[in-house]
Coordinates of C-alpha atoms and ligand atoms in Angstrom, one line a residue:
X1 CA 16.7 -8.7 -38.5
X2 CA 14.2 -9.0 -35.7
X3 CA 14.0 -6.4 -33.0
X4 CA 14.5 -9.2 -30.5
X5 CA 18.0 -9.9 -31.9
X6 CA 18.9 -6.4 -30.8
X7 CA 17.4 -6.6 -27.3
X8 CA 19.1 -7.2 -24.0
X9 CA 19.1 -10.8 -22.7
X10 CA 17.3 -9.8 -19.5
X11 CA 14.2 -9.0 -21.5
X12 CA 13.6 -12.6 -22.3
X13 CA 14.1 -13.9 -18.8
X14 CA 11.2 -11.9 -17.5
X15 CA 8.6 -14.0 -15.7
X16 CA 5.1 -12.7 -16.5
X17 CA 3.6 -10.6 -13.8
X18 CA -0.2 -11.0 -14.1
X19 CA -1.9 -8.1 -12.4
X20 CA -5.5 -8.5 -11.2
X21 CA -7.7 -7.8 -14.2
X22 CA -9.4 -4.4 -14.3
X23 CA -13.1 -4.4 -13.5
X24 CA -14.2 -3.0 -16.8
X25 CA -12.3 -5.6 -18.8
X26 CA -13.9 -8.5 -16.8
X27 CA -17.3 -6.9 -17.1
X28 CA -16.9 -6.7 -20.9
X29 CA -15.6 -10.3 -21.2
X30 CA -18.4 -11.8 -19.2
X31 CA -21.2 -9.5 -20.1
X32 CA -21.6 -8.2 -16.6
X33 CA -22.5 -4.8 -15.1
X34 CA -19.2 -3.2 -14.0
X35 CA -20.9 -2.0 -10.8
X36 CA -21.8 -5.6 -9.9
X37 CA -18.1 -6.8 -10.0
X38 CA -16.2 -7.4 -6.8
X39 CA -12.4 -7.2 -7.1
X40 CA -10.5 -8.9 -4.4
X41 CA -7.4 -9.6 -6.5
X42 CA -4.9 -6.8 -5.8
X43 CA -5.0 -6.1 -2.1
X44 CA -6.6 -2.7 -2.7
X45 CA -8.3 -0.9 0.2
X46 CA -12.0 -1.9 0.1
X47 CA -12.9 1.4 1.7
X48 CA -11.5 3.4 -1.1
X49 CA -9.0 6.3 -0.9
X50 CA -8.5 8.4 2.3
X51 CA -11.2 11.1 2.2
X52 CA -8.6 13.7 3.0
X53 CA -6.6 12.6 -0.1
X54 CA -9.8 12.9 -2.2
X55 CA -10.2 16.5 -1.1
X56 CA -6.6 17.3 -1.9
X57 CA -6.9 15.7 -5.3
X58 CA -10.0 17.8 -6.1
X59 CA -8.1 21.0 -5.2
X60 CA -5.0 20.2 -7.3
X61 CA -7.0 19.5 -10.4
X62 CA -6.8 23.1 -11.4
X63 CA -3.0 22.9 -11.4
X64 CA -2.5 19.8 -13.6
X65 CA -0.7 21.9 -16.3
X66 CA 2.2 22.3 -13.9
X67 CA 5.1 19.9 -13.4
X68 CA 5.3 18.4 -10.0
X69 CA 8.1 19.3 -7.5
X70 CA 10.7 16.9 -8.8
X71 CA 12.3 16.6 -5.4
X72 CA 9.0 15.8 -3.6
X73 CA 10.1 18.2 -0.9
X74 CA 6.9 18.5 1.1
X75 CA 6.2 14.8 1.0
X76 CA 9.7 13.9 1.9
X77 CA 9.7 16.3 4.8
X78 CA 6.5 14.8 6.1
X79 CA 7.9 11.3 5.7
X80 CA 11.1 12.2 7.5
X81 CA 8.9 13.3 10.5
X82 CA 7.0 10.0 10.3
X83 CA 10.3 8.0 10.6
X84 CA 12.2 10.4 12.9
X85 CA 14.9 11.0 10.3
X86 CA 16.1 13.8 8.0
X87 CA 14.6 14.3 4.5
X88 CA 17.8 13.0 2.8
X89 CA 16.9 9.5 4.2
X90 CA 13.9 9.4 1.8
X91 CA 13.7 8.5 -1.9
X92 CA 10.3 8.9 -3.5
X93 CA 9.1 6.3 -6.0
X94 CA 6.4 5.7 -8.6
X95 CA 5.0 3.1 -6.2
X96 CA 7.5 1.2 -4.0
X97 CA 7.9 -1.1 -7.0
X98 CA 10.0 1.7 -8.7
X99 CA 12.4 1.7 -5.7
X100 CA 13.0 -2.0 -6.3
X101 CA 13.9 -1.2 -9.9
X102 CA 16.2 1.7 -8.8
X103 CA 18.0 -0.8 -6.5
X104 CA 18.5 -2.9 -9.6
X105 CA 19.9 0.0 -11.6
X106 CA 22.4 0.7 -8.8
X107 CA 23.5 -2.7 -7.6
X108 CA 22.5 -5.5 -10.0
X109 CA 24.3 -6.9 -13.1
X110 CA 25.3 -10.3 -14.4
X111 CA 27.4 -12.2 -11.9
X112 CA 25.7 -10.7 -8.9
X113 CA 23.3 -12.7 -6.8
X114 CA 20.0 -11.8 -5.2
X115 CA 18.6 -13.8 -2.3
X116 CA 14.8 -14.1 -1.9
X117 CA 12.1 -16.5 -0.6
X118 CA 10.8 -18.9 -3.3
X119 CA 7.3 -17.4 -2.8
X120 CA 8.4 -13.8 -2.3
X121 CA 6.7 -10.9 -4.1
X122 CA 7.4 -11.6 -7.8
X123 CA 8.7 -8.2 -8.7
X124 CA 12.0 -8.9 -6.9
X125 CA 12.5 -11.8 -9.4
X126 CA 11.5 -9.7 -12.3
X127 CA 13.9 -6.9 -11.5
X128 CA 16.8 -9.3 -10.7
X129 CA 16.4 -11.0 -14.1
X130 CA 16.0 -7.7 -15.9
X131 CA 19.5 -6.7 -14.8
X132 CA 20.9 -10.2 -15.6
X133 CA 21.5 -11.0 -11.9
X134 CA 21.1 -14.5 -10.5
X135 CA 18.2 -15.3 -8.3
X136 CA 19.0 -17.5 -5.3
X137 CA 15.7 -19.0 -4.1
X138 CA 15.2 -20.0 -0.4
X139 CA 12.2 -22.2 0.4
X140 CA 9.7 -20.5 2.7
X141 CA 8.9 -21.8 6.2
X142 CA 5.3 -21.8 7.5
X143 CA 4.4 -19.3 4.7
X144 CA 6.9 -16.8 6.1
X145 CA 10.6 -16.2 5.2
X146 CA 13.2 -18.7 6.6
X147 CA 15.7 -16.3 7.9
X148 CA 18.2 -19.0 8.8
X149 CA 18.0 -20.4 5.3
X150 CA 18.3 -17.0 3.8
X151 CA 21.4 -16.1 5.8
X152 CA 22.9 -19.4 4.7
X153 CA 22.2 -18.5 1.0
X154 CA 24.3 -15.4 1.2
X155 CA 27.7 -15.6 -0.7
X156 CA 30.4 -13.3 -1.7
X157 CA 28.4 -12.5 -4.9
X158 CA 25.2 -11.5 -3.0
X159 CA 24.3 -7.8 -3.2
X160 CA 20.6 -7.7 -2.3
X161 CA 18.4 -9.7 0.0
X162 CA 14.7 -9.1 -0.4
X163 CA 12.4 -9.7 2.5
X164 CA 8.8 -8.7 2.6
X165 CA 7.2 -8.8 6.0
X166 CA 4.3 -9.6 5.8
X167 CA 5.0 -11.4 2.6
X168 CA 2.7 -11.2 -0.4
X169 CA 1.2 -13.6 -1.5
X170 CA 1.7 -15.9 1.5
X171 CA 0.6 -13.5 4.3
X172 CA 2.5 -14.0 7.5
X173 CA 5.1 -11.5 8.8
X174 CA 8.4 -12.4 10.4
X175 CA 9.2 -11.4 13.9
X176 CA 10.6 -7.9 13.9
X177 CA 13.3 -8.8 16.5
X178 CA 14.4 -11.7 14.3
X179 CA 14.5 -9.5 11.2
X180 CA 16.7 -7.0 13.1
X181 CA 19.1 -9.8 14.2
X182 CA 19.2 -11.1 10.6
X183 CA 20.1 -7.6 9.4
X184 CA 22.9 -7.3 12.0
X185 CA 24.4 -10.6 10.9
X186 CA 24.6 -9.8 7.2
X187 CA 28.0 -9.2 5.8
X188 CA 29.0 -5.7 4.7
X189 CA 28.6 -6.3 1.0
X190 CA 24.9 -7.2 1.3
X191 CA 21.9 -4.8 1.5
X192 CA 18.7 -6.0 3.1
X193 CA 15.7 -4.7 1.3
X194 CA 12.9 -4.8 3.8
X195 CA 9.6 -4.5 1.9
X196 CA 7.1 -3.0 4.4
X197 CA 4.1 -2.6 2.0
X198 CA 1.8 -3.9 4.8
X199 CA 3.7 -2.4 7.7
X200 CA 0.6 -0.4 8.9
X201 CA -1.3 -3.7 9.5
X202 CA 1.3 -4.9 12.0
X203 CA 1.4 -4.1 15.7
X204 CA 5.1 -3.8 15.7
X205 CA 7.5 -2.7 12.9
X206 CA 11.2 -3.2 12.4
X207 CA 13.2 -0.1 13.6
X208 CA 14.8 0.5 10.2
X209 CA 16.2 3.9 11.1
X210 CA 17.7 2.4 14.3
X211 CA 19.4 -0.4 12.4
X212 CA 20.8 2.1 9.9
X213 CA 22.2 4.1 12.8
X214 CA 23.8 0.9 14.2
X215 CA 25.6 0.5 10.9
X216 CA 23.4 -2.1 9.3
X217 CA 22.9 -2.1 5.5
X218 CA 19.1 -2.0 5.3
X219 CA 16.5 0.0 3.3
X220 CA 12.8 0.0 4.1
X221 CA 10.2 0.2 1.3
X222 CA 6.8 1.7 2.0
X223 CA 3.7 2.3 -0.2
X224 CA 0.6 4.4 -0.4
X225 CA -1.1 1.6 -2.4
X226 CA -2.5 -0.4 0.5
X227 CA -4.0 1.0 3.7
X228 CA -3.9 4.6 2.4
X229 CA -6.0 3.5 -0.6
X230 CA -4.0 5.2 -3.3
X231 CA -2.9 2.3 -5.5
X232 CA -4.1 4.2 -8.7
X233 CA -1.7 7.1 -8.0
X234 CA 1.5 5.1 -7.7
X235 CA 3.3 6.5 -4.8
X236 CA 5.8 4.8 -2.6
X237 CA 9.2 5.4 -1.1
X238 CA 12.4 4.0 0.3
X239 CA 14.1 5.1 3.5
X240 CA 17.6 4.4 4.7
X241 CA 21.2 5.6 4.9
X242 CA 21.5 9.0 3.1
X243 CA 24.5 7.7 1.2
X244 CA 22.4 4.8 -0.2
X245 CA 19.5 7.1 -0.8
X246 CA 21.6 9.5 -2.8
X247 CA 22.6 6.7 -5.1
X248 CA 19.0 5.8 -5.7
X249 CA 18.2 9.5 -6.3
X250 CA 20.8 9.5 -9.1
X251 CA 19.0 6.8 -11.2
X252 CA 15.4 7.9 -10.8
X253 CA 13.6 10.0 -13.4
X254 CA 13.4 13.7 -12.5
X255 CA 9.6 13.7 -12.1
X256 CA 8.9 10.1 -11.1
X257 CA 6.1 10.9 -8.6
X258 CA 3.3 12.9 -10.2
X259 CA 1.7 16.1 -8.9
X260 CA -1.6 14.4 -7.9
X261 CA 0.2 11.6 -6.1
X262 CA 2.3 13.9 -4.1
X263 CA -0.5 15.9 -2.7
X264 CA -2.8 12.9 -2.1
X265 CA 0.0 11.0 -0.2
X266 CA 0.7 14.0 1.9
X267 CA -3.0 14.4 2.8
X268 CA -3.4 10.7 3.5
X269 CA -0.6 10.7 6.0
X270 CA -2.6 13.1 8.1
X271 CA -5.8 10.9 7.9
X272 CA -5.2 8.8 11.1
X273 CA -9.0 8.3 11.6
X274 CA -9.3 6.7 8.2
X275 CA -6.3 4.4 8.6
X276 CA -7.5 3.4 12.1
X277 CA -11.0 2.6 10.7
X278 CA -9.5 0.5 7.9
X279 CA -7.2 -1.4 10.2
X280 CA -10.0 -2.3 12.6
X281 CA -12.3 -3.4 9.7
X282 CA -9.5 -5.4 8.2
X283 CA -8.9 -7.4 11.4
X284 CA -12.6 -8.1 11.7
X285 CA -12.8 -9.0 8.0
X286 CA -9.8 -11.4 8.3
X287 CA -11.6 -13.2 11.1
X288 CA -14.8 -13.3 9.1
X289 CA -13.0 -14.8 6.0
X290 CA -10.9 -17.3 8.0
X291 CA -13.8 -18.6 9.9
X292 CA -16.0 -18.7 6.9
X293 CA -13.5 -20.5 4.7
X294 CA -12.7 -23.0 7.5
X295 CA -16.4 -23.7 7.9
X296 CA -16.4 -24.7 4.3
X297 CA -13.6 -27.2 4.9
X298 CA -10.7 -25.4 3.3
X299 CA -7.3 -24.7 4.7
X300 CA -6.7 -21.0 5.1
X301 CA -3.7 -18.8 6.1
X302 CA -5.0 -15.6 7.6
X303 CA -1.7 -13.9 7.6
X304 CA -0.9 -10.4 8.9
X305 CA -1.8 -8.2 6.0
X306 CA -5.1 -7.4 4.1
X307 CA -5.5 -10.7 2.3
X308 CA -5.8 -14.4 3.0
X309 CA -4.4 -17.5 1.3
X310 CA -6.7 -20.4 0.7
X311 CA -5.9 -23.9 -0.5
X312 CA -8.7 -24.7 -2.8
X313 CA -7.3 -27.6 -4.9
X314 CA -7.4 -26.1 -8.3
X315 CA -6.7 -22.5 -7.9
X316 CA -7.0 -21.5 -11.5
X317 CA -10.3 -23.3 -12.0
X318 CA -11.8 -21.5 -9.0
X319 CA -10.4 -18.2 -10.1
X320 CA -12.0 -18.6 -13.6
X321 CA -15.4 -19.8 -12.2
X322 CA -15.5 -16.9 -9.8
X323 CA -14.5 -14.3 -12.4
X324 CA -17.3 -15.5 -14.7
X325 CA -19.6 -14.7 -11.8
X326 CA -18.2 -11.3 -11.1
X327 CA -15.8 -11.9 -8.3
X328 CA -12.1 -11.4 -9.1
X329 CA -9.5 -13.2 -7.0
X330 CA -5.9 -14.1 -7.6
X331 CA -4.7 -17.6 -8.7
X332 CA -1.1 -18.3 -7.7
X333 CA 0.4 -20.7 -10.2
X334 CA 2.9 -18.0 -11.1
X335 CA 4.2 -18.4 -7.5
X336 CA 4.4 -22.2 -7.8
X337 CA 1.3 -22.5 -5.7
X338 CA -1.4 -23.8 -8.1
X339 CA -3.5 -25.2 -5.3
X340 CA -4.0 -21.8 -3.7
X341 CA -5.8 -18.5 -4.4
X342 CA -5.2 -15.2 -2.7
X343 CA -8.2 -13.2 -1.6
X344 CA -8.1 -9.6 -0.5
X345 CA -10.1 -8.9 2.7
X346 CA -13.1 -6.8 1.7
X347 CA -15.8 -5.0 3.5
X348 CA -18.1 -7.2 5.5
X349 CA -20.8 -7.5 2.8
X350 CA -18.1 -8.3 0.2
X351 CA -16.6 -11.0 2.3
X352 CA -20.1 -12.5 2.6
X353 CA -20.5 -12.4 -1.2
X354 CA -17.2 -14.2 -1.6
X355 CA -18.0 -16.9 1.0
X356 CA -21.4 -17.5 -0.5
X357 CA -19.9 -17.9 -4.0
X358 CA -17.2 -20.2 -2.7
X359 CA -19.9 -22.4 -1.1
X360 CA -21.9 -22.4 -4.2
X361 CA -19.0 -23.3 -6.5
X362 CA -17.8 -25.9 -4.1
X363 CA -21.3 -27.5 -4.2
X364 CA -21.2 -27.6 -8.0
X365 CA -17.6 -29.0 -8.0
X366 CA -18.4 -31.8 -5.5
X367 CA -21.6 -32.7 -7.4
X368 CA -19.5 -33.0 -10.5
X369 CA -16.9 -35.1 -8.6
X370 CA -19.7 -37.4 -7.5
X371 CA -20.9 -37.7 -11.0
X372 CA -17.3 -38.7 -12.0
X373 CA -17.0 -35.8 -14.4
X374 CA -14.3 -34.0 -12.6
X375 CA -11.0 -35.9 -12.1
Ligands
PLP1 C1 1.4 -4.1 -2.9 C2 2.8 -4.4 -2.7 C3 3.8 -3.4 -2.9 C4 3.3 -2.0 -3.4 O1 3.7 -1.7 -4.6 P1 3.4 -0.2 -5.2 O2 4.3 -0.2 -6.3 O3 3.8 0.7 -4.1 O4 2.0 -0.2 -5.5 C5 5.1 -3.7 -2.7 N1 5.5 -4.8 -2.2 C6 4.6 -5.8 -1.9 C7 5.1 -7.1 -1.3 C8 3.3 -5.6 -2.2 O5 2.4 -6.6 -1.9

């Protein structure tokens, strides 16, 4: 008997999540110097971690033999202040991705439906299928979520609606007022999961706490992986109605957020100067990439987060060619967008390197086309 015959059905429905390849691996595969590689594949902060977080991590190194505070007390207290709520509104996660899985543990099973955009963050789909729930896909509109279409897709079987704003990998955010109205109109048996991984990049956020107080069923998901620059530590959280949060608390592991992650996240929250600097640089970098890509004749969606979406024709071919030359970007075939690549906004010099490589490869590709070798 094979192990597979003993396994749960959801295991085999799992779409493959392809993370951006680690730098060392790409270096080895292509015989490149790791220091020469530019990774623009995972929307990481090109300015590194918050300096205050680095200091906190250095200090905590001497205490690594100790288990972390399983309740994440200090971090939750600080986050409660950030959102103007009590600490029992906050559930900590091993990245916000873990909160998505906790929602699955609590609410998903066969026969239940999950509504999401067809190019929504792929982890929603992964988790829905893992728990045997049915995914109800709603086509996107202008690269953002079609809230009218999503509302229409809700049935008596729907339990969760996933909405990332800005959405990854497409980029644009939905209007906060429209999201709020969408939340108010959902029936009582449906929970809106608002994924705010890129909230800091927006000028205006949805008032999640306000909506909860109005009686809406909504949970916000936040992460330290993006503007705070702590992707390697895996810290995120969900915030919402204490009753909902207590259910999620029940299904998490006792020490799901590690010691280093807790202190680093706490320190990063007090590093406004770093966040401000990163946000300003990101806005300038977006302009630099959008204008540079347009000048090369490609269609580009600048979006509202820390990455851009580019229609290059054959996304995987470009990804492969760039990777061989030490620049890692993200192909999007897994999202049903084979013509596109997603490129994280880097530092100014990194953006220049990407644009120069794009121009060079385009030159080679068009020369090949002229010679009739390509297509
Ligand atoms: C990056 C990202 C996250 C963050 O995930 P973590 O597990 O916190 O690293 C969540 N949602 C979306 C849409 C993202 O792009």
